[in-house]
Amino acid sequence: MSKLAKSAKAEAEVLSELRPGQSVELLKELHILTREGRLNQDSRRKLKQVLHLFQFIEKLLLELPGNGADATLADHGAGKSYLGFIIYDLFFRARSGGHVYGIETRADLVDKSRALAERLHFERMSFLNLTVAESANAAELPERIDVVTALHACDTATDDAIAFGLAKRARFMVLVPCCQAEVAACLRQTKALALSRTPLAELWRHPLHTREIGSQLTNVLRCLYLEANGYQVTVTELVGWEHSLKNELIIARHTGQRKASAAARLRELLAQFGLESLMETRFRLS
């Protein structure tokens, strides 16, 4: 096969992975595609994951008035803003309204994202160098946000995104948690007492199990907390396990119907696992 033919074949393989009209220039800027327009195995996994997540988000955006014509979306803990840029490219770019906000605490990443949005003429994207506490009341953000996303928000950053979503009365939250450590640390601190109280503590007696149970329990508590605050919650996997181990996807849809039973279960679980202190920080119930 000639060099030209190989190049054409490689380009065809890349294009088959993309959505119609998707910006190749953007994917090069995000280093998902090489300068030659090719995908390596790692970037193929990353692209597959983000595009799969976009499918969920797109359906929610289309449920908004005017099929999302004036939708607002905030990407919390945006990092390099892969997700925000791809959502804008595939959904907002062809529309005359709507806005994407990237919220990130690292100033250098915010500056780079602003520069990239300017180069690509993505005019309805804003990048804000804010903490979660600042973002809830920042003048740069509207009073209400339609969709809050958080992709691989590490440890308590997912809880920060939930707190932001509640403050902004988000219609939808789309969360992919990552590296939960806070609850596991609390379980380690109270392990001796728990072992003396209940045989269930055997589930987290060994350090590896502590980490695994802590991660699982964290997301269960988050789901109950969202339900207690008036959201219908769906939990599914983002992509096949061969693509990512950080794979849990939590989708919360605002109904306004607070579930007293979820609040009661949340309190019971926190008490059972010796995590009552989290009711004063992560899981405050009104």
PDB file of C-alpha atoms in Angstrom:
ATOM      1  CA  MET A   1       0.000   0.000   0.000  1.00  0.00           C
ATOM      2  CA  SER A   2       1.359   3.419  -0.941  1.00  0.00           C
ATOM      3  CA  LYS A   3       2.015   6.135   1.623  1.00  0.00           C
ATOM      4  CA  LEU A   4      -0.862   8.169   0.202  1.00  0.00           C
ATOM      5  CA  ALA A   5      -3.232   5.231   0.420  1.00  0.00           C
ATOM      6  CA  LYS A   6      -2.200   4.542   4.011  1.00  0.00           C
ATOM      7  CA  SER A   7      -2.807   8.171   4.890  1.00  0.00           C
ATOM      8  CA  ALA A   8      -6.259   8.090   3.285  1.00  0.00           C
ATOM      9  CA  LYS A   9      -7.126   4.894   5.139  1.00  0.00           C
ATOM     10  CA  ALA A  10      -5.993   6.373   8.467  1.00  0.00           C
ATOM     11  CA  GLU A  11      -8.048   9.512   7.850  1.00  0.00           C
ATOM     12  CA  ALA A  12     -11.125   7.427   7.011  1.00  0.00           C
ATOM     13  CA  GLU A  13     -10.715   5.460  10.260  1.00  0.00           C
ATOM     14  CA  VAL A  14     -10.556   8.686  12.255  1.00  0.00           C
ATOM     15  CA  LEU A  15     -13.592  10.196  10.548  1.00  0.00           C
ATOM     16  CA  SER A  16     -15.594   7.047  11.273  1.00  0.00           C
ATOM     17  CA  GLU A  17     -15.096   7.714  14.988  1.00  0.00           C
ATOM     18  CA  LEU A  18     -16.405  11.286  14.799  1.00  0.00           C
ATOM     19  CA  ARG A  19     -19.891  12.751  14.814  1.00  0.00           C
ATOM     20  CA  PRO A  20     -21.075  14.456  11.591  1.00  0.00           C
ATOM     21  CA  GLY A  21     -19.698  17.999  11.383  1.00  0.00           C
ATOM     22  CA  GLN A  22     -17.385  17.548  14.348  1.00  0.00           C
ATOM     23  CA  SER A  23     -14.411  19.934  14.295  1.00  0.00           C
ATOM     24  CA  VAL A  24     -11.167  18.146  13.458  1.00  0.00           C
ATOM     25  CA  GLU A  25      -9.314  21.379  14.280  1.00  0.00           C
ATOM     26  CA  LEU A  26     -10.709  21.322  17.819  1.00  0.00           C
ATOM     27  CA  LEU A  27      -9.654  17.705  18.356  1.00  0.00           C
ATOM     28  CA  LYS A  28      -6.131  18.555  17.217  1.00  0.00           C
ATOM     29  CA  GLU A  29      -6.032  21.508  19.600  1.00  0.00           C
ATOM     30  CA  LEU A  30      -7.157  19.227  22.430  1.00  0.00           C
ATOM     31  CA  HIS A  31      -4.448  16.718  21.384  1.00  0.00           C
ATOM     32  CA  ILE A  32      -7.065  14.028  20.873  1.00  0.00           C
ATOM     33  CA  LEU A  33      -5.915  13.946  17.251  1.00  0.00           C
ATOM     34  CA  THR A  34      -2.272  14.198  16.241  1.00  0.00           C
ATOM     35  CA  ARG A  35      -1.106  16.979  13.924  1.00  0.00           C
ATOM     36  CA  GLU A  36      -1.520  14.458  11.095  1.00  0.00           C
ATOM     37  CA  GLY A  37      -5.124  13.915  12.139  1.00  0.00           C
ATOM     38  CA  ARG A  38      -4.662  10.435  13.606  1.00  0.00           C
ATOM     39  CA  LEU A  39      -5.896   8.741  16.762  1.00  0.00           C
ATOM     40  CA  ASN A  40      -3.709   6.647  19.030  1.00  0.00           C
ATOM     41  CA  GLN A  41      -5.219   4.008  21.288  1.00  0.00           C
ATOM     42  CA  ASP A  42      -5.292   6.221  24.368  1.00  0.00           C
ATOM     43  CA  SER A  43      -6.933   9.172  22.593  1.00  0.00           C
ATOM     44  CA  ARG A  44      -9.433   6.809  20.926  1.00  0.00           C
ATOM     45  CA  ARG A  45     -10.560   5.652  24.389  1.00  0.00           C
ATOM     46  CA  LYS A  46     -10.794   9.253  25.597  1.00  0.00           C
ATOM     47  CA  LEU A  47     -12.786  10.328  22.543  1.00  0.00           C
ATOM     48  CA  LYS A  48     -15.112   7.326  22.789  1.00  0.00           C
ATOM     49  CA  GLN A  49     -15.801   8.097  26.437  1.00  0.00           C
ATOM     50  CA  VAL A  50     -16.530  11.794  25.898  1.00  0.00           C
ATOM     51  CA  LEU A  51     -18.723  11.153  22.841  1.00  0.00           C
ATOM     52  CA  HIS A  52     -20.660   8.516  24.748  1.00  0.00           C
ATOM     53  CA  LEU A  53     -21.210  10.946  27.610  1.00  0.00           C
ATOM     54  CA  PHE A  54     -22.300  13.589  25.112  1.00  0.00           C
ATOM     55  CA  GLN A  55     -25.082  11.283  23.909  1.00  0.00           C
ATOM     56  CA  PHE A  56     -26.604  11.345  27.397  1.00  0.00           C
ATOM     57  CA  ILE A  57     -26.168  15.118  27.731  1.00  0.00           C
ATOM     58  CA  GLU A  58     -27.586  15.839  24.277  1.00  0.00           C
ATOM     59  CA  LYS A  59     -30.840  14.051  25.128  1.00  0.00           C
ATOM     60  CA  LEU A  60     -31.224  16.167  28.259  1.00  0.00           C
ATOM     61  CA  LEU A  61     -30.464  19.411  26.422  1.00  0.00           C
ATOM     62  CA  LEU A  62     -33.121  18.573  23.836  1.00  0.00           C
ATOM     63  CA  GLU A  63     -35.710  18.270  26.623  1.00  0.00           C
ATOM     64  CA  LEU A  64     -35.238  21.939  27.497  1.00  0.00           C
ATOM     65  CA  PRO A  65     -37.462  24.683  25.987  1.00  0.00           C
ATOM     66  CA  GLY A  66     -36.880  25.158  22.273  1.00  0.00           C
ATOM     67  CA  ASN A  67     -34.883  21.913  22.141  1.00  0.00           C
ATOM     68  CA  GLY A  68     -32.173  23.594  24.180  1.00  0.00           C
ATOM     69  CA  ALA A  69     -31.966  26.702  22.004  1.00  0.00           C
ATOM     70  CA  ASP A  70     -31.015  28.898  24.971  1.00  0.00           C
ATOM     71  CA  ALA A  71     -29.620  26.255  27.302  1.00  0.00           C
ATOM     72  CA  THR A  72     -26.966  27.023  29.897  1.00  0.00           C
ATOM     73  CA  LEU A  73     -24.444  24.366  30.848  1.00  0.00           C
ATOM     74  CA  ALA A  74     -21.741  24.534  33.517  1.00  0.00           C
ATOM     75  CA  ASP A  75     -18.837  22.084  33.439  1.00  0.00           C
ATOM     76  CA  HIS A  76     -17.548  21.940  37.006  1.00  0.00           C
ATOM     77  CA  GLY A  77     -13.913  21.062  37.627  1.00  0.00           C
ATOM     78  CA  ALA A  78     -13.444  21.523  33.905  1.00  0.00           C
ATOM     79  CA  GLY A  79      -9.685  20.871  33.786  1.00  0.00           C
ATOM     80  CA  LYS A  80      -8.615  21.256  30.151  1.00  0.00           C
ATOM     81  CA  SER A  81     -12.311  21.475  29.203  1.00  0.00           C
ATOM     82  CA  TYR A  82     -12.376  18.514  26.806  1.00  0.00           C
ATOM     83  CA  LEU A  83     -16.012  17.911  27.651  1.00  0.00           C
ATOM     84  CA  GLY A  84     -17.128  21.540  27.487  1.00  0.00           C
ATOM     85  CA  PHE A  85     -15.458  22.153  24.139  1.00  0.00           C
ATOM     86  CA  ILE A  86     -16.902  19.018  22.560  1.00  0.00           C
ATOM     87  CA  ILE A  87     -20.408  19.775  23.870  1.00  0.00           C
ATOM     88  CA  TYR A  88     -20.159  23.285  22.451  1.00  0.00           C
ATOM     89  CA  ASP A  89     -18.859  22.012  19.121  1.00  0.00           C
ATOM     90  CA  LEU A  90     -21.528  19.354  18.701  1.00  0.00           C
ATOM     91  CA  PHE A  91     -24.549  21.094  20.224  1.00  0.00           C
ATOM     92  CA  PHE A  92     -24.166  24.849  20.737  1.00  0.00           C
ATOM     93  CA  ARG A  93     -22.023  25.891  17.764  1.00  0.00           C
ATOM     94  CA  ALA A  94     -24.841  25.431  15.236  1.00  0.00           C
ATOM     95  CA  ARG A  95     -27.347  27.292  17.424  1.00  0.00           C
ATOM     96  CA  SER A  96     -27.681  31.024  17.898  1.00  0.00           C
ATOM     97  CA  GLY A  97     -28.208  30.883  21.662  1.00  0.00           C
ATOM     98  CA  GLY A  98     -27.095  29.047  24.754  1.00  0.00           C
ATOM     99  CA  HIS A  99     -23.876  29.221  26.729  1.00  0.00           C
ATOM    100  CA  VAL A 100     -21.232  26.876  28.145  1.00  0.00           C
ATOM    101  CA  TYR A 101     -19.366  27.794  31.330  1.00  0.00           C
ATOM    102  CA  GLY A 102     -16.168  26.028  32.344  1.00  0.00           C
ATOM    103  CA  ILE A 103     -15.392  26.339  36.065  1.00  0.00           C
ATOM    104  CA  GLU A 104     -11.862  25.493  37.160  1.00  0.00           C
ATOM    105  CA  THR A 105      -9.616  26.446  40.091  1.00  0.00           C
ATOM    106  CA  ARG A 106      -6.319  26.227  38.154  1.00  0.00           C
ATOM    107  CA  ALA A 107      -5.715  29.605  36.561  1.00  0.00           C
ATOM    108  CA  ASP A 108      -3.303  28.327  33.893  1.00  0.00           C
ATOM    109  CA  LEU A 109      -5.911  25.897  32.515  1.00  0.00           C
ATOM    110  CA  VAL A 110      -8.545  28.628  32.502  1.00  0.00           C
ATOM    111  CA  ASP A 111      -6.224  30.911  30.515  1.00  0.00           C
ATOM    112  CA  LYS A 112      -5.478  28.176  27.969  1.00  0.00           C
ATOM    113  CA  SER A 113      -9.158  27.378  27.521  1.00  0.00           C
ATOM    114  CA  ARG A 114     -10.022  31.038  27.007  1.00  0.00           C
ATOM    115  CA  ALA A 115      -7.309  31.350  24.367  1.00  0.00           C
ATOM    116  CA  LEU A 116      -8.501  28.228  22.553  1.00  0.00           C
ATOM    117  CA  ALA A 117     -12.136  29.365  22.548  1.00  0.00           C
ATOM    118  CA  GLU A 118     -11.022  32.668  21.060  1.00  0.00           C
ATOM    119  CA  ARG A 119      -8.965  30.972  18.347  1.00  0.00           C
ATOM    120  CA  LEU A 120     -11.877  28.740  17.372  1.00  0.00           C
ATOM    121  CA  HIS A 121     -14.449  31.579  17.595  1.00  0.00           C
ATOM    122  CA  PHE A 122     -16.470  29.673  20.196  1.00  0.00           C
ATOM    123  CA  GLU A 123     -18.006  32.931  21.360  1.00  0.00           C
ATOM    124  CA  ARG A 124     -20.578  31.577  23.803  1.00  0.00           C
ATOM    125  CA  MET A 125     -18.059  29.852  26.039  1.00  0.00           C
ATOM    126  CA  SER A 126     -16.799  31.377  29.285  1.00  0.00           C
ATOM    127  CA  PHE A 127     -14.053  30.037  31.535  1.00  0.00           C
ATOM    128  CA  LEU A 128     -14.039  31.074  35.160  1.00  0.00           C
ATOM    129  CA  ASN A 129     -11.225  30.701  37.679  1.00  0.00           C
ATOM    130  CA  LEU A 130     -13.426  30.043  40.708  1.00  0.00           C
ATOM    131  CA  THR A 131     -13.822  27.708  43.668  1.00  0.00           C
ATOM    132  CA  VAL A 132     -17.148  25.975  44.273  1.00  0.00           C
ATOM    133  CA  ALA A 133     -18.016  28.450  47.034  1.00  0.00           C
ATOM    134  CA  GLU A 134     -17.265  31.385  44.744  1.00  0.00           C
ATOM    135  CA  SER A 135     -19.050  29.926  41.724  1.00  0.00           C
ATOM    136  CA  ALA A 136     -22.401  29.545  43.485  1.00  0.00           C
ATOM    137  CA  ASN A 137     -22.684  33.328  43.845  1.00  0.00           C
ATOM    138  CA  ALA A 138     -20.449  34.614  41.036  1.00  0.00           C
ATOM    139  CA  ALA A 139     -21.854  37.528  39.037  1.00  0.00           C
ATOM    140  CA  GLU A 140     -20.457  35.979  35.831  1.00  0.00           C
ATOM    141  CA  LEU A 141     -22.940  33.112  36.079  1.00  0.00           C
ATOM    142  CA  PRO A 142     -26.726  33.248  35.658  1.00  0.00           C
ATOM    143  CA  GLU A 143     -28.993  32.646  38.643  1.00  0.00           C
ATOM    144  CA  ARG A 144     -30.053  29.290  37.241  1.00  0.00           C
ATOM    145  CA  ILE A 145     -28.064  26.734  35.245  1.00  0.00           C
ATOM    146  CA  ASP A 146     -29.891  24.149  33.153  1.00  0.00           C
ATOM    147  CA  VAL A 147     -27.256  21.403  33.116  1.00  0.00           C
ATOM    148  CA  VAL A 148     -24.291  20.800  35.431  1.00  0.00           C
ATOM    149  CA  THR A 149     -21.634  18.329  34.343  1.00  0.00           C
ATOM    150  CA  ALA A 150     -18.568  16.973  36.099  1.00  0.00           C
ATOM    151  CA  LEU A 151     -16.400  14.448  34.267  1.00  0.00           C
ATOM    152  CA  HIS A 152     -13.884  12.560  36.425  1.00  0.00           C
ATOM    153  CA  ALA A 153     -14.163  15.141  39.184  1.00  0.00           C
ATOM    154  CA  CYS A 154     -11.757  13.716  41.753  1.00  0.00           C
ATOM    155  CA  ASP A 155     -12.710  12.960  45.344  1.00  0.00           C
ATOM    156  CA  THR A 156     -14.877  15.735  46.812  1.00  0.00           C
ATOM    157  CA  ALA A 157     -14.980  17.720  43.539  1.00  0.00           C
ATOM    158  CA  THR A 158     -18.079  15.717  42.587  1.00  0.00           C
ATOM    159  CA  ASP A 159     -19.714  16.810  45.847  1.00  0.00           C
ATOM    160  CA  ASP A 160     -18.729  20.383  45.003  1.00  0.00           C
ATOM    161  CA  ALA A 161     -20.465  20.022  41.636  1.00  0.00           C
ATOM    162  CA  ILE A 162     -23.592  18.704  43.387  1.00  0.00           C
ATOM    163  CA  ALA A 163     -23.544  21.626  45.840  1.00  0.00           C
ATOM    164  CA  PHE A 164     -23.213  24.027  42.910  1.00  0.00           C
ATOM    165  CA  GLY A 165     -26.055  22.303  41.051  1.00  0.00           C
ATOM    166  CA  LEU A 166     -28.329  22.571  44.074  1.00  0.00           C
ATOM    167  CA  ALA A 167     -27.456  26.240  44.553  1.00  0.00           C
ATOM    168  CA  LYS A 168     -28.184  26.926  40.864  1.00  0.00           C
ATOM    169  CA  ARG A 169     -31.385  24.825  40.861  1.00  0.00           C
ATOM    170  CA  ALA A 170     -30.007  22.798  37.967  1.00  0.00           C
ATOM    171  CA  ARG A 171     -32.583  20.960  35.908  1.00  0.00           C
ATOM    172  CA  PHE A 172     -30.108  18.161  35.258  1.00  0.00           C
ATOM    173  CA  MET A 173     -26.794  16.990  36.706  1.00  0.00           C
ATOM    174  CA  VAL A 174     -24.528  14.581  34.858  1.00  0.00           C
ATOM    175  CA  LEU A 175     -21.705  13.283  37.051  1.00  0.00           C
ATOM    176  CA  VAL A 176     -18.846  10.836  36.506  1.00  0.00           C
ATOM    177  CA  PRO A 177     -17.140  10.539  39.910  1.00  0.00           C
ATOM    178  CA  CYS A 178     -13.476   9.658  40.324  1.00  0.00           C
ATOM    179  CA  CYS A 179     -11.014   8.662  43.057  1.00  0.00           C
ATOM    180  CA  GLN A 180     -13.292   9.011  46.074  1.00  0.00           C
ATOM    181  CA  ALA A 181     -11.089   9.163  49.178  1.00  0.00           C
ATOM    182  CA  GLU A 182     -12.905  11.203  51.840  1.00  0.00           C
ATOM    183  CA  VAL A 183     -15.342   8.527  53.010  1.00  0.00           C
ATOM    184  CA  ALA A 184     -12.631   5.849  52.952  1.00  0.00           C
ATOM    185  CA  ALA A 185     -10.483   8.059  55.190  1.00  0.00           C
ATOM    186  CA  CYS A 186     -13.394   8.441  57.618  1.00  0.00           C
ATOM    187  CA  LEU A 187     -13.963   4.679  57.608  1.00  0.00           C
ATOM    188  CA  ARG A 188     -10.300   4.095  58.470  1.00  0.00           C
ATOM    189  CA  GLN A 189     -10.498   6.506  61.408  1.00  0.00           C
ATOM    190  CA  THR A 190     -13.507   4.756  62.951  1.00  0.00           C
ATOM    191  CA  LYS A 191     -12.596   1.186  61.961  1.00  0.00           C
ATOM    192  CA  ALA A 192     -11.741  -0.085  65.454  1.00  0.00           C
ATOM    193  CA  LEU A 193     -14.996   1.199  66.922  1.00  0.00           C
ATOM    194  CA  ALA A 194     -16.997  -0.168  63.996  1.00  0.00           C
ATOM    195  CA  LEU A 195     -15.430  -3.632  64.336  1.00  0.00           C
ATOM    196  CA  SER A 196     -16.471  -3.729  67.979  1.00  0.00           C
ATOM    197  CA  ARG A 197     -20.047  -2.725  67.141  1.00  0.00           C
ATOM    198  CA  THR A 198     -21.025  -4.701  64.049  1.00  0.00           C
ATOM    199  CA  PRO A 199     -19.798  -7.617  61.923  1.00  0.00           C
ATOM    200  CA  LEU A 200     -20.597  -5.470  58.859  1.00  0.00           C
ATOM    201  CA  ALA A 201     -17.319  -3.654  59.528  1.00  0.00           C
ATOM    202  CA  GLU A 202     -15.552  -6.747  58.152  1.00  0.00           C
ATOM    203  CA  LEU A 203     -16.524  -5.313  54.755  1.00  0.00           C
ATOM    204  CA  TRP A 204     -13.886  -2.620  55.184  1.00  0.00           C
ATOM    205  CA  ARG A 205     -11.412  -4.162  57.645  1.00  0.00           C
ATOM    206  CA  HIS A 206      -8.701  -4.670  55.017  1.00  0.00           C
ATOM    207  CA  PRO A 207      -7.211  -1.526  53.411  1.00  0.00           C
ATOM    208  CA  LEU A 208      -8.112  -2.518  49.844  1.00  0.00           C
ATOM    209  CA  HIS A 209     -11.703  -3.186  50.879  1.00  0.00           C
ATOM    210  CA  THR A 210     -11.807   0.127  52.763  1.00  0.00           C
ATOM    211  CA  ARG A 211     -11.010   1.945  49.542  1.00  0.00           C
ATOM    212  CA  GLU A 212     -13.539  -0.043  47.497  1.00  0.00           C
ATOM    213  CA  ILE A 213     -16.346   0.169  50.042  1.00  0.00           C
ATOM    214  CA  GLY A 214     -15.586   3.855  50.562  1.00  0.00           C
ATOM    215  CA  SER A 215     -15.943   4.530  46.844  1.00  0.00           C
ATOM    216  CA  GLN A 216     -19.172   2.557  46.534  1.00  0.00           C
ATOM    217  CA  LEU A 217     -20.656   4.076  49.673  1.00  0.00           C
ATOM    218  CA  THR A 218     -19.756   7.607  48.558  1.00  0.00           C
ATOM    219  CA  ASN A 219     -21.848   7.304  45.410  1.00  0.00           C
ATOM    220  CA  VAL A 220     -24.753   5.662  47.245  1.00  0.00           C
ATOM    221  CA  LEU A 221     -24.788   8.570  49.695  1.00  0.00           C
ATOM    222  CA  ARG A 222     -24.660  11.075  46.828  1.00  0.00           C
ATOM    223  CA  CYS A 223     -27.649   9.470  45.129  1.00  0.00           C
ATOM    224  CA  LEU A 224     -29.696   9.512  48.339  1.00  0.00           C
ATOM    225  CA  TYR A 225     -28.697  13.135  48.927  1.00  0.00           C
ATOM    226  CA  LEU A 226     -29.853  14.127  45.439  1.00  0.00           C
ATOM    227  CA  GLU A 227     -33.163  12.280  45.909  1.00  0.00           C
ATOM    228  CA  ALA A 228     -33.647  13.990  49.277  1.00  0.00           C
ATOM    229  CA  ASN A 229     -33.195  17.316  47.478  1.00  0.00           C
ATOM    230  CA  GLY A 230     -35.819  16.731  44.807  1.00  0.00           C
ATOM    231  CA  TYR A 231     -34.020  14.846  42.042  1.00  0.00           C
ATOM    232  CA  GLN A 232     -34.811  11.593  40.283  1.00  0.00           C
ATOM    233  CA  VAL A 233     -31.562   9.654  39.981  1.00  0.00           C
ATOM    234  CA  THR A 234     -30.373   7.121  37.419  1.00  0.00           C
ATOM    235  CA  VAL A 235     -27.076   5.270  37.822  1.00  0.00           C
ATOM    236  CA  THR A 236     -25.498   3.490  34.888  1.00  0.00           C
ATOM    237  CA  GLU A 237     -22.100   2.790  33.365  1.00  0.00           C
ATOM    238  CA  LEU A 238     -20.513   5.344  31.095  1.00  0.00           C
ATOM    239  CA  VAL A 239     -18.777   2.994  28.649  1.00  0.00           C
ATOM    240  CA  GLY A 240     -17.643  -0.626  28.673  1.00  0.00           C
ATOM    241  CA  TRP A 241     -15.160  -1.517  31.410  1.00  0.00           C
ATOM    242  CA  GLU A 242     -12.505  -2.164  28.777  1.00  0.00           C
ATOM    243  CA  HIS A 243     -12.390   1.586  28.152  1.00  0.00           C
ATOM    244  CA  SER A 244     -12.321   2.994  31.685  1.00  0.00           C
ATOM    245  CA  LEU A 245     -12.351   1.836  35.304  1.00  0.00           C
ATOM    246  CA  LYS A 246     -13.775   5.222  36.353  1.00  0.00           C
ATOM    247  CA  ASN A 247     -17.058   4.251  34.851  1.00  0.00           C
ATOM    248  CA  GLU A 248     -20.032   5.161  37.029  1.00  0.00           C
ATOM    249  CA  LEU A 249     -22.426   7.707  35.557  1.00  0.00           C
ATOM    250  CA  ILE A 250     -24.967   9.467  37.773  1.00  0.00           C
ATOM    251  CA  ILE A 251     -27.764  11.379  36.036  1.00  0.00           C
ATOM    252  CA  ALA A 252     -30.013  13.517  38.221  1.00  0.00           C
ATOM    253  CA  ARG A 253     -33.246  15.047  36.924  1.00  0.00           C
ATOM    254  CA  HIS A 254     -34.947  17.773  38.961  1.00  0.00           C
ATOM    255  CA  THR A 255     -38.546  16.947  39.886  1.00  0.00           C
ATOM    256  CA  GLY A 256     -38.950  19.163  42.949  1.00  0.00           C
ATOM    257  CA  GLN A 257     -40.284  16.204  44.921  1.00  0.00           C
ATOM    258  CA  ARG A 258     -38.038  15.746  47.937  1.00  0.00           C
ATOM    259  CA  LYS A 259     -38.016  12.140  49.122  1.00  0.00           C
ATOM    260  CA  ALA A 260     -38.278  11.927  52.902  1.00  0.00           C
ATOM    261  CA  SER A 261     -37.435   8.229  52.700  1.00  0.00           C
ATOM    262  CA  ALA A 262     -34.134   9.024  50.956  1.00  0.00           C
ATOM    263  CA  ALA A 263     -33.246  11.564  53.651  1.00  0.00           C
ATOM    264  CA  ALA A 264     -34.030   8.993  56.355  1.00  0.00           C
ATOM    265  CA  ARG A 265     -31.935   6.300  54.647  1.00  0.00           C
ATOM    266  CA  LEU A 266     -29.070   8.772  54.233  1.00  0.00           C
ATOM    267  CA  ARG A 267     -29.087   9.542  57.968  1.00  0.00           C
ATOM    268  CA  GLU A 268     -29.284   5.832  58.818  1.00  0.00           C
ATOM    269  CA  LEU A 269     -26.353   4.923  56.563  1.00  0.00           C
ATOM    270  CA  LEU A 270     -24.178   7.716  57.903  1.00  0.00           C
ATOM    271  CA  ALA A 271     -24.912   6.554  61.452  1.00  0.00           C
ATOM    272  CA  GLN A 272     -24.379   2.871  60.621  1.00  0.00           C
ATOM    273  CA  PHE A 273     -20.958   3.550  59.106  1.00  0.00           C
ATOM    274  CA  GLY A 274     -19.886   6.075  61.740  1.00  0.00           C
ATOM    275  CA  LEU A 275     -19.925   8.956  59.279  1.00  0.00           C
ATOM    276  CA  GLU A 276     -22.226  11.366  61.125  1.00  0.00           C
ATOM    277  CA  SER A 277     -19.660  14.164  60.752  1.00  0.00           C
ATOM    278  CA  LEU A 278     -20.408  14.280  57.015  1.00  0.00           C
ATOM    279  CA  MET A 279     -23.900  15.548  57.768  1.00  0.00           C
ATOM    280  CA  GLU A 280     -22.259  18.839  58.742  1.00  0.00           C
ATOM    281  CA  THR A 281     -20.215  19.087  55.547  1.00  0.00           C
ATOM    282  CA  ARG A 282     -21.185  17.064  52.451  1.00  0.00           C
ATOM    283  CA  PHE A 283     -24.697  15.889  53.200  1.00  0.00           C
ATOM    284  CA  ARG A 284     -26.521  18.679  54.983  1.00  0.00           C
ATOM    285  CA  LEU A 285     -30.266  18.135  55.015  1.00  0.00           C
ATOM    286  CA  SER A 286     -32.718  20.976  55.533  1.00  0.00           C
TER     287      SER A 286
END
